[in-house]
């Protein structure tokens, strides 16, 4: 029985397992744990006293592994659904003792081979014994090369950094994230290598913890002595631990209870219940009170808002950005964007204010404002503009300019259906080629991409600007792009699977979820409309220097998240920059610029990033690179992999 589903939450179920000792009777261990309410066990598969060098060969020269049980004692579905194999903790592949190293390597391969034979979904690897884990990582990497579907979870203690004495008489801090980072770098960022975090009674800083949400954390092992005791003697967690657990739940991290009963059990350990599958009476599981508390924390979380539920399927899913200038959008794409009522209400507010500023009350009945919607699509901005005119009592003449002939068909139907024939003129043309019969007072467009200018709004509006009156109003009047360094292990691996440079030099639209945002956003490029400057150019270059908070510790940067914020008119804005994002708007996800080689940033080191917006005769593209803490190649030179067609 999973921890339960909250109302309206259709995302992955969250499960709670229990860590067990070695036991020859695996069916009994599993039955007892499942009847106690747990969903799976993390169990040793091999007797912990076994050492390959001490194994006695049978008469025929073979030896039999001292496994917990034959593969036949459980069904294949029970092995795969309810058992995570726990690799022996004595294994030390970086020991200075050659005998220990040899035994460890043989045992590791034997145990993972047995787990693979059982079709387990995952195995829990013992924690590295520090950053010097080269031989351990080498052996695991060898195993990963031949592993099919099973994941390996590397156990990493999530503990507060402490000052440790060293040989020089000074001290240094221990950051166990460094252990994980060293290990995964040596294993080439394998997508089958994940993390199981040991959650202890003390926790690192919030910013340090935040790094883990961009990493492939599959399980959180909560130790019973990490729980506090409430006034009635029952287990509970500190506020900081509760917040961390909520973060784990939100990222579909499975929970594992580990340890002995150290608290009062509300029902007592002698309580019995019948197993669902038989008439056998089972004693109450001694760790049930911890499971009940974890389930309580999960159930009391707020339900996901409607927008988040809608976006669940898009989380961390890489999509190519739209190219509406080069390609004609499909009906389904228009329909999705037209459902974003928040966006169009913001446009309506902007037009409302512009009309009031443009035409004073005393001239409302005599002056007709000429408004042009360039890139009218199927008409939502036309509707928003006409509603603003009705609200303000201003007279409006609308030109709806659209290059997509298929959308123009829908526009004609809309105008006829709404009876707008006298107010709206439909123009089937690219705005850059159309010769307008008169000048516009207000120019309305929605040509923005996730990075503001990445769908070529500047180039389009440059072409349309010639039919705007010199004192005319452009909505939007300006927009700015923003960048932010992120840890995004899943996104990096999804790009890496293509095994080519081109995919690492492409920008992707993505609903960011399993990421760690490492520093506040910084502005990159700004465009203003109308722009009557003499030496106008849409080429841009910006150098940014990010400072990752020192208490974060070291962090790995897989790429950059891009956002935008647009001023529609005066104080009316819309955007997706996290600090100022328009609530409940879903037309835009962030954009992701990957790095071919992830870069590790030590504490206190600045991250220097260079971004270019380049313009050619037929395309626009971005180039980007990192020059500190060390230099990486310039990505997408000359737009060789990713560009937007003019």
XYZ file of C-alpha atoms in Angstrom:
646
model
C 0.000 0.000 0.000
C 1.661 3.238 -1.085
C 1.675 6.223 1.251
C -1.506 7.283 -0.519
C -2.554 9.678 -3.229
C -3.492 13.197 -2.383
C -6.567 14.660 -4.010
C -5.873 15.509 -7.633
C -2.285 14.226 -7.545
C -1.797 11.800 -10.435
C 1.988 11.816 -10.286
C 4.135 8.857 -9.272
C 3.059 7.045 -6.132
C 5.331 7.394 -3.123
C 6.324 4.240 -1.316
C 7.891 3.530 2.037
C 10.279 0.633 2.560
C 12.154 -0.779 5.518
C 15.807 -1.737 5.829
C 16.216 -5.271 7.196
C 19.039 -7.502 8.406
C 20.174 -10.620 6.576
C 17.734 -13.498 7.034
C 17.690 -16.906 5.369
C 13.881 -16.849 5.350
C 13.215 -14.134 2.762
C 9.494 -15.004 2.328
C 8.964 -14.486 6.064
C 10.924 -11.194 6.075
C 8.891 -9.886 3.148
C 5.530 -11.094 4.459
C 6.169 -9.535 7.873
C 7.217 -6.198 6.330
C 4.298 -6.051 3.874
C 1.787 -6.981 6.562
C 3.280 -4.194 8.675
C 2.306 -1.672 5.983
C 5.661 -1.285 4.230
C 5.808 -1.502 0.431
C 9.254 -3.018 -0.005
C 12.327 -4.204 1.868
C 15.961 -3.190 1.475
C 17.544 -6.518 2.308
C 21.011 -8.084 2.125
C 21.022 -10.856 -0.457
C 24.238 -12.546 0.731
C 25.350 -13.617 4.223
C 27.450 -10.686 5.548
C 30.017 -13.130 6.969
C 30.790 -14.483 3.492
C 34.194 -13.717 2.009
C 35.088 -15.141 -1.408
C 38.628 -16.069 -0.316
C 37.289 -18.171 2.567
C 34.637 -19.990 0.548
C 35.231 -23.726 0.379
C 35.038 -25.268 -3.037
C 32.684 -28.143 -3.463
C 33.958 -31.545 -4.640
C 33.526 -30.576 -8.274
C 35.460 -27.339 -7.827
C 32.456 -25.020 -7.698
C 31.205 -22.991 -4.745
C 27.677 -22.041 -3.759
C 26.914 -18.460 -2.727
C 25.341 -18.193 0.756
C 22.305 -16.317 -0.563
C 19.282 -15.373 1.522
C 16.982 -17.610 -0.483
C 16.601 -19.427 -3.753
C 15.119 -17.364 -6.540
C 12.115 -19.722 -6.441
C 10.903 -18.794 -2.951
C 9.381 -15.552 -4.279
C 7.664 -14.925 -7.588
C 9.511 -12.784 -10.169
C 7.022 -9.962 -9.572
C 7.665 -10.101 -5.810
C 11.422 -9.877 -6.319
C 11.114 -6.961 -8.755
C 8.363 -5.033 -6.934
C 9.141 -5.549 -3.259
C 12.887 -6.145 -2.846
C 15.819 -3.757 -3.164
C 19.087 -5.649 -2.800
C 21.515 -4.365 -0.200
C 25.155 -4.950 -1.116
C 27.339 -6.052 1.819
C 28.597 -3.076 3.820
C 32.012 -4.665 4.554
C 32.992 -4.189 0.924
C 35.874 -1.710 0.603
C 37.343 -1.506 -2.890
C 39.769 1.260 -1.960
C 41.281 -0.531 1.019
C 45.056 -0.566 1.284
C 44.803 -4.278 2.105
C 45.019 -6.167 -1.194
C 43.130 -9.156 0.208
C 40.215 -6.926 1.264
C 40.219 -5.226 -2.158
C 40.196 -8.532 -4.024
C 37.462 -10.001 -1.856
C 35.447 -6.796 -2.245
C 35.640 -6.769 -6.033
C 34.638 -10.421 -6.368
C 31.807 -10.050 -3.846
C 30.449 -6.858 -5.439
C 30.244 -8.490 -8.868
C 28.726 -11.699 -7.449
C 26.045 -9.856 -5.500
C 25.010 -7.569 -8.340
C 24.964 -10.533 -10.724
C 22.636 -12.372 -8.308
C 20.415 -9.288 -7.958
C 20.264 -8.987 -11.741
C 19.337 -12.679 -11.969
C 16.435 -11.973 -9.586
C 15.297 -9.035 -11.821
C 15.498 -6.560 -8.959
C 14.792 -2.950 -9.895
C 17.609 -1.589 -7.745
C 20.561 -2.422 -5.511
C 21.844 -0.282 -2.636
C 25.617 0.189 -2.790
C 27.540 0.914 0.423
C 28.709 4.465 0.939
C 32.142 5.493 -0.346
C 34.635 5.953 2.475
C 35.527 9.466 1.344
C 36.292 11.207 -1.941
C 39.115 8.767 -2.756
C 36.891 6.158 -4.325
C 38.664 5.562 -7.639
C 38.774 1.763 -7.542
C 35.239 1.485 -6.170
C 33.949 3.723 -8.975
C 35.996 1.791 -11.582
C 34.408 -1.521 -10.558
C 30.910 -0.026 -10.447
C 31.449 1.593 -13.847
C 32.472 -1.782 -15.291
C 29.283 -3.303 -13.905
C 27.158 -0.448 -15.256
C 28.438 -1.120 -18.778
C 26.768 -4.534 -18.761
C 23.725 -3.774 -16.631
C 20.336 -3.958 -18.295
C 17.475 -2.279 -16.436
C 18.586 -2.398 -12.812
C 19.606 0.794 -11.046
C 22.422 1.108 -8.555
C 21.736 3.429 -5.616
C 24.893 4.816 -4.019
C 24.372 5.376 -0.306
C 25.496 8.857 0.741
C 25.168 10.204 4.319
C 23.357 13.527 4.415
C 25.167 14.971 7.362
C 26.335 18.350 8.510
C 29.865 19.223 7.447
C 32.244 19.019 10.371
C 35.737 20.353 10.979
C 38.076 17.373 10.801
C 41.688 17.403 12.000
C 44.235 16.705 9.302
C 47.944 15.858 9.371
C 48.992 19.493 9.138
C 47.300 20.319 12.422
C 44.642 22.417 10.694
C 41.237 21.209 9.643
C 38.894 20.803 6.722
C 35.182 20.340 6.269
C 33.569 17.149 5.071
C 30.966 17.639 2.341
C 29.466 14.281 1.438
C 28.037 15.750 -1.807
C 31.685 15.742 -2.956
C 31.751 11.968 -2.447
C 28.778 11.584 -4.784
C 30.144 14.046 -7.312
C 33.537 12.318 -7.510
C 31.862 8.936 -7.899
C 29.420 9.946 -10.662
C 32.116 11.802 -12.611
C 34.251 8.658 -12.580
C 31.191 6.704 -13.755
C 30.592 9.114 -16.659
C 27.252 10.415 -15.358
C 25.618 7.004 -15.898
C 21.831 7.303 -15.945
C 21.605 3.998 -14.036
C 23.602 5.339 -11.094
C 21.452 7.125 -8.523
C 21.600 8.281 -4.901
C 20.102 6.979 -1.666
C 20.514 9.644 1.009
C 21.035 8.663 4.640
C 19.043 11.256 6.597
C 20.525 11.672 10.067
C 19.606 13.811 13.066
C 21.624 16.857 11.910
C 21.142 18.461 8.504
C 23.338 20.718 6.335
C 22.241 24.256 5.459
C 19.160 24.833 3.308
C 21.222 25.935 0.307
C 23.446 22.880 0.682
C 20.387 20.607 0.809
C 18.967 22.324 -2.283
C 21.740 20.840 -4.469
C 20.277 17.363 -4.052
C 17.004 18.221 -5.792
C 18.881 18.478 -9.087
C 20.491 15.072 -8.510
C 19.034 11.592 -9.215
C 17.942 10.901 -5.633
C 15.807 7.752 -5.652
C 15.520 7.009 -1.932
C 15.845 8.739 1.421
C 16.803 6.454 4.299
C 15.413 7.931 7.520
C 17.016 6.566 10.665
C 14.809 5.989 13.688
C 17.201 7.935 15.924
C 16.690 10.976 13.661
C 13.133 11.235 14.971
C 12.333 13.444 17.932
C 9.900 12.465 20.672
C 6.665 14.395 21.069
C 4.910 15.118 24.362
C 3.165 11.743 24.276
C 6.367 9.850 23.605
C 5.666 9.116 19.950
C 8.089 9.796 17.074
C 8.002 13.038 15.111
C 10.459 15.039 13.020
C 11.885 18.535 13.403
C 10.470 21.313 11.224
C 13.601 21.203 9.057
C 13.292 17.462 8.577
C 9.585 17.829 7.784
C 10.348 20.410 5.100
C 13.014 18.115 3.644
C 10.532 15.212 3.592
C 8.020 17.378 1.721
C 10.728 18.112 -0.839
C 11.373 14.385 -1.194
C 7.657 13.692 -1.679
C 7.428 16.401 -4.351
C 10.301 14.770 -6.234
C 8.932 11.212 -6.020
C 11.745 10.060 -3.721
C 10.916 6.783 -1.976
C 11.333 6.673 1.806
C 13.093 3.880 3.711
C 12.870 3.480 7.508
C 16.062 2.139 9.074
C 17.060 1.221 12.607
C 15.522 -0.124 15.807
C 12.431 1.003 17.698
C 13.530 3.845 19.996
C 10.131 5.437 20.622
C 6.832 4.539 22.179
C 4.467 2.680 19.841
C 0.882 3.874 20.284
C -0.583 0.391 19.859
C 2.190 -1.611 21.486
C 4.378 -4.221 19.890
C 2.115 -7.112 20.886
C -0.790 -5.960 18.703
C -1.574 -8.548 16.049
C -3.391 -8.504 12.758
C -4.265 -11.009 10.101
C -2.164 -11.071 6.957
C -4.273 -10.186 3.919
C -3.200 -13.326 2.053
C -3.664 -15.932 4.763
C -5.140 -16.615 8.160
C -1.737 -16.382 9.807
C -1.552 -13.928 12.690
C 1.287 -11.427 12.316
C 2.768 -9.395 15.185
C 2.680 -5.645 14.691
C 5.818 -4.409 12.953
C 8.042 -2.637 15.521
C 8.731 0.259 13.111
C 5.079 0.814 12.190
C 4.877 4.012 14.256
C 7.562 5.605 12.032
C 5.726 4.534 8.891
C 2.494 6.017 10.258
C 4.232 9.344 10.885
C 5.726 9.423 7.368
C 2.281 8.650 5.911
C 0.800 11.437 8.066
C 3.330 13.942 6.665
C 2.489 12.890 3.122
C -1.257 13.088 3.615
C -1.169 16.558 5.171
C 0.606 18.108 2.162
C -1.445 20.579 0.171
C -3.034 19.243 -2.999
C -1.383 20.285 -6.226
C -3.002 23.350 -7.809
C -4.857 22.795 -11.080
C -2.059 24.335 -13.151
C 0.567 22.042 -11.583
C -1.631 19.010 -12.267
C -1.938 20.088 -15.899
C 1.853 20.429 -16.170
C 2.758 17.104 -14.499
C 3.284 15.317 -17.808
C 5.688 18.027 -18.987
C 8.010 17.957 -15.965
C 11.649 17.636 -17.067
C 10.535 16.731 -20.590
C 12.748 18.353 -23.230
C 10.942 19.938 -26.185
C 12.290 21.799 -29.197
C 11.231 25.477 -29.108
C 8.535 26.555 -31.559
C 9.553 28.385 -34.713
C 6.278 30.181 -35.545
C 7.986 32.513 -38.009
C 9.456 29.698 -40.096
C 6.701 27.108 -39.461
C 2.920 27.426 -39.377
C 1.510 26.373 -36.025
C -1.051 23.575 -35.799
C -4.604 23.958 -34.494
C -3.816 21.969 -31.348
C -0.938 24.318 -30.491
C -3.180 27.377 -30.918
C -5.859 25.752 -28.775
C -3.428 25.023 -25.916
C -2.174 28.609 -25.789
C -5.668 30.098 -26.140
C -6.677 28.414 -22.868
C -4.234 30.643 -20.981
C -6.796 33.173 -19.756
C -4.260 34.917 -17.504
C -2.080 35.955 -20.435
C -4.976 37.451 -22.404
C -6.400 39.241 -19.367
C -2.987 40.933 -18.961
C -3.060 41.992 -22.618
C -6.619 43.272 -22.142
C -5.465 45.348 -19.146
C -2.597 46.791 -21.193
C -4.832 47.743 -24.142
C -7.377 49.175 -21.684
C -4.756 51.535 -20.181
C -3.309 52.434 -23.597
C -6.758 53.392 -24.944
C -7.454 55.615 -21.939
C -4.089 57.350 -22.386
C -4.542 57.644 -26.143
C -8.068 59.056 -26.186
C -9.367 61.429 -23.460
C -12.941 60.997 -22.235
C -14.241 64.039 -24.120
C -13.129 62.552 -27.446
C -14.229 58.974 -26.764
C -17.232 59.162 -29.100
C -15.479 60.949 -31.972
C -11.945 59.512 -32.192
C -11.362 56.017 -33.588
C -8.148 54.332 -32.496
C -6.390 52.204 -35.109
C -5.053 49.042 -33.492
C -3.080 46.387 -35.356
C -2.667 42.858 -34.012
C 0.394 41.476 -35.779
C 0.577 37.708 -35.515
C -3.145 37.461 -34.780
C -3.271 33.650 -34.813
C -6.872 32.524 -34.378
C -7.938 35.784 -32.766
C -7.521 35.798 -28.949
C -5.640 39.124 -28.982
C -8.294 40.593 -31.279
C -10.946 39.557 -28.772
C -8.954 40.968 -25.828
C -8.487 44.305 -27.642
C -12.190 44.629 -28.533
C -13.176 43.798 -24.951
C -10.816 46.527 -23.708
C -12.456 48.990 -26.132
C -15.891 48.028 -24.832
C -14.762 48.473 -21.213
C -13.332 51.941 -21.905
C -16.054 53.119 -24.280
C -13.442 53.838 -26.966
C -14.008 53.337 -30.702
C -11.635 50.859 -32.279
C -10.615 49.827 -35.767
C -8.640 46.578 -35.794
C -6.337 45.102 -38.410
C -5.635 41.410 -37.739
C -2.414 40.483 -39.558
C -1.598 36.766 -39.800
C 0.784 34.886 -42.120
C -0.578 31.363 -41.450
C -3.313 30.792 -44.094
C -4.866 28.037 -41.993
C -5.294 30.344 -38.998
C -6.762 33.012 -41.321
C -9.622 30.613 -42.134
C -10.456 30.417 -38.416
C -10.140 34.199 -38.082
C -12.735 34.776 -40.820
C -15.137 32.384 -39.073
C -14.606 34.132 -35.736
C -15.208 37.625 -37.141
C -18.407 36.496 -38.833
C -19.614 34.596 -35.755
C -19.029 37.572 -33.437
C -20.370 40.178 -35.884
C -17.116 42.129 -35.958
C -17.025 42.679 -39.734
C -17.274 46.489 -39.442
C -14.537 46.734 -36.832
C -11.994 44.097 -37.906
C -10.065 43.794 -41.167
C -8.230 40.506 -41.690
C -4.881 40.683 -43.487
C -3.390 37.408 -44.724
C 0.269 38.430 -44.910
C 3.657 38.318 -43.202
C 3.836 41.530 -41.151
C 7.302 42.235 -42.566
C 5.927 42.341 -46.139
C 2.536 44.012 -45.689
C 1.990 47.599 -46.823
C -0.517 49.033 -44.394
C -3.137 51.476 -45.766
C -2.798 53.663 -42.663
C -0.653 54.065 -39.561
C -1.514 52.399 -36.257
C -1.990 54.085 -32.905
C -1.396 50.812 -31.056
C 0.573 47.784 -32.224
C -0.245 44.561 -30.319
C 1.826 41.402 -30.650
C 2.525 38.192 -28.778
C 5.667 36.906 -30.437
C 7.558 36.098 -27.250
C 9.370 32.851 -26.561
C 10.599 31.387 -23.289
C 13.765 33.501 -23.562
C 11.858 36.590 -24.675
C 13.475 37.145 -28.070
C 14.002 33.513 -29.134
C 10.946 33.414 -31.423
C 12.288 36.514 -33.226
C 9.943 39.109 -31.810
C 12.631 41.839 -32.358
C 12.991 41.033 -36.064
C 9.221 40.788 -36.592
C 8.463 44.048 -34.806
C 11.295 45.801 -36.663
C 9.411 44.916 -39.831
C 6.060 46.015 -38.446
C 7.320 49.218 -36.831
C 7.062 51.159 -40.100
C 3.273 51.232 -39.890
C 3.170 52.466 -36.291
C 2.689 56.219 -35.780
C 5.800 57.928 -34.455
C 4.037 58.536 -31.128
C 2.305 55.164 -31.269
C 2.272 52.504 -28.539
C 3.746 49.043 -28.833
C 2.318 46.279 -26.599
C 4.660 44.842 -25.370
C 6.898 47.869 -24.955
C 9.951 45.892 -23.787
C 11.136 42.459 -22.684
C 14.236 41.133 -20.966
C 15.732 37.648 -20.889
C 17.210 36.136 -17.697
C 19.665 33.317 -16.989
C 20.324 31.091 -13.989
C 22.838 28.251 -13.461
C 21.194 24.947 -12.510
C 22.004 21.405 -11.493
C 19.817 19.212 -13.685
C 21.119 15.663 -13.756
C 18.057 14.234 -15.509
C 18.069 16.847 -18.270
C 21.796 16.374 -18.822
C 21.395 12.594 -19.159
C 18.431 13.017 -21.517
C 20.615 15.139 -23.801
C 23.657 12.866 -23.394
C 21.734 9.812 -24.614
C 21.900 11.214 -28.175
C 25.707 10.854 -28.140
C 26.425 13.919 -30.293
C 27.519 17.522 -29.916
C 24.484 18.935 -31.736
C 22.029 18.092 -28.952
C 24.302 19.778 -26.392
C 24.257 22.924 -28.537
C 20.474 23.110 -28.726
C 18.167 25.058 -26.446
C 15.109 23.202 -25.107
C 11.789 24.284 -23.685
C 11.153 22.383 -20.458
C 8.973 22.449 -17.361
C 11.773 22.461 -14.797
C 11.184 20.248 -11.783
C 14.095 18.047 -10.660
C 16.599 20.885 -10.696
C 18.617 22.860 -8.176
C 18.659 26.590 -8.872
C 22.138 27.564 -7.740
C 22.076 31.372 -7.825
C 19.585 34.202 -8.390
C 18.724 35.027 -12.012
C 20.519 37.819 -13.865
C 19.223 39.871 -16.825
C 20.765 39.157 -20.222
C 19.252 40.914 -23.266
C 16.641 43.699 -23.362
C 14.631 44.855 -26.395
C 12.404 47.919 -26.510
C 9.634 48.789 -28.979
C 9.326 50.970 -30.899
C 13.053 51.465 -31.420
C 13.986 54.449 -33.585
C 17.736 54.423 -32.842
C 19.940 55.087 -35.859
C 22.425 52.216 -35.358
C 19.874 49.653 -34.373
C 21.079 46.062 -34.120
C 19.483 42.976 -32.669
C 22.860 41.374 -32.027
C 23.721 41.214 -28.348
C 26.533 40.105 -26.050
C 26.529 39.816 -22.261
C 29.031 38.562 -19.731
C 27.503 37.391 -16.468
C 29.185 36.459 -13.211
C 27.199 34.275 -10.829
C 28.093 33.851 -7.169
C 26.854 30.588 -5.698
C 26.209 31.090 -1.938
C 29.246 29.920 0.038
C 27.215 27.734 2.408
C 25.994 25.701 -0.572
C 29.354 23.976 -0.835
C 30.595 22.832 -4.228
C 27.960 22.517 -6.944
C 27.807 21.077 -10.428
C 26.337 23.130 -13.271
C 24.691 21.125 -16.057
C 23.468 24.196 -17.914
C 21.400 27.345 -17.639
C 17.713 27.993 -17.215
C 16.396 30.907 -19.258
C 13.316 33.032 -18.570
C 11.800 36.340 -19.668
C 9.872 39.241 -18.248
C 7.897 41.584 -20.525
C 6.434 45.005 -19.876
C 3.214 45.141 -21.882
C 2.335 48.739 -21.073
C 3.369 50.885 -18.088
C 2.869 48.720 -14.975
C 1.238 45.792 -16.769
C 3.731 42.981 -17.205
C 3.862 39.251 -17.770
C 6.703 36.799 -17.545
C 8.150 33.596 -16.151
C 11.242 34.909 -14.319
C 10.827 33.088 -10.955
C 10.954 36.164 -8.688
C 8.335 38.106 -10.707
C 6.472 35.336 -12.570
C 2.848 35.999 -13.516
C 0.756 33.645 -11.342
C -1.200 30.808 -13.004
C 0.107 31.501 -16.504
C 1.107 28.386 -18.461
C 1.886 29.552 -22.024
C 5.636 29.416 -21.433
C 7.982 26.975 -19.753
C 11.630 27.845 -19.119
C 14.313 27.346 -21.755
C 17.361 25.164 -21.032
C 20.842 25.770 -22.450
C 22.954 22.656 -21.711
C 26.693 22.393 -21.222
C 28.561 19.674 -23.111
C 30.719 19.104 -20.028
C 29.146 19.838 -16.629
C 31.323 22.183 -14.608
C 31.992 21.845 -10.881
C 32.098 25.178 -9.063
C 34.016 25.139 -5.742
C 32.798 27.257 -2.804
C 33.602 30.927 -3.263
C 34.526 30.614 -6.950
C 32.649 32.844 -9.406
C 30.951 31.308 -12.421
C 31.686 33.435 -15.491
C 29.262 32.947 -18.375
C 29.241 34.573 -21.830
C 26.135 34.753 -23.994
C 25.763 36.007 -27.543
C 22.723 36.646 -29.728
C 23.972 36.449 -33.326
C 22.120 37.533 -36.464
C 22.678 36.362 -40.036
C 20.819 36.972 -43.281
C 18.529 33.977 -42.829
C 18.821 32.937 -39.197
C 19.339 34.035 -35.612
C 21.181 31.899 -33.058
C 22.730 31.918 -29.600
C 26.263 31.024 -28.584
C 27.327 30.458 -25.001
C 30.336 29.429 -22.950
C 31.818 29.322 -19.444
C 35.265 30.818 -18.724
C 35.479 30.446 -14.936
C 36.225 28.476 -12.766
C 37.752 27.059 -15.970
C 37.074 27.442 -19.658
C 34.747 25.255 -21.715
C 34.311 25.328 -25.514
C 32.004 27.906 -27.066
C 28.690 26.194 -27.745
C 26.820 26.421 -31.080
C 29.492 28.383 -32.929
C 28.039 30.001 -36.064
C 24.670 28.439 -35.288
C 25.925 25.048 -36.455
C 23.481 23.050 -34.283
C 20.596 25.321 -33.277
C 19.161 28.383 -34.960
C 15.866 30.160 -35.555
C 14.949 30.776 -39.184
C 14.012 34.247 -40.391
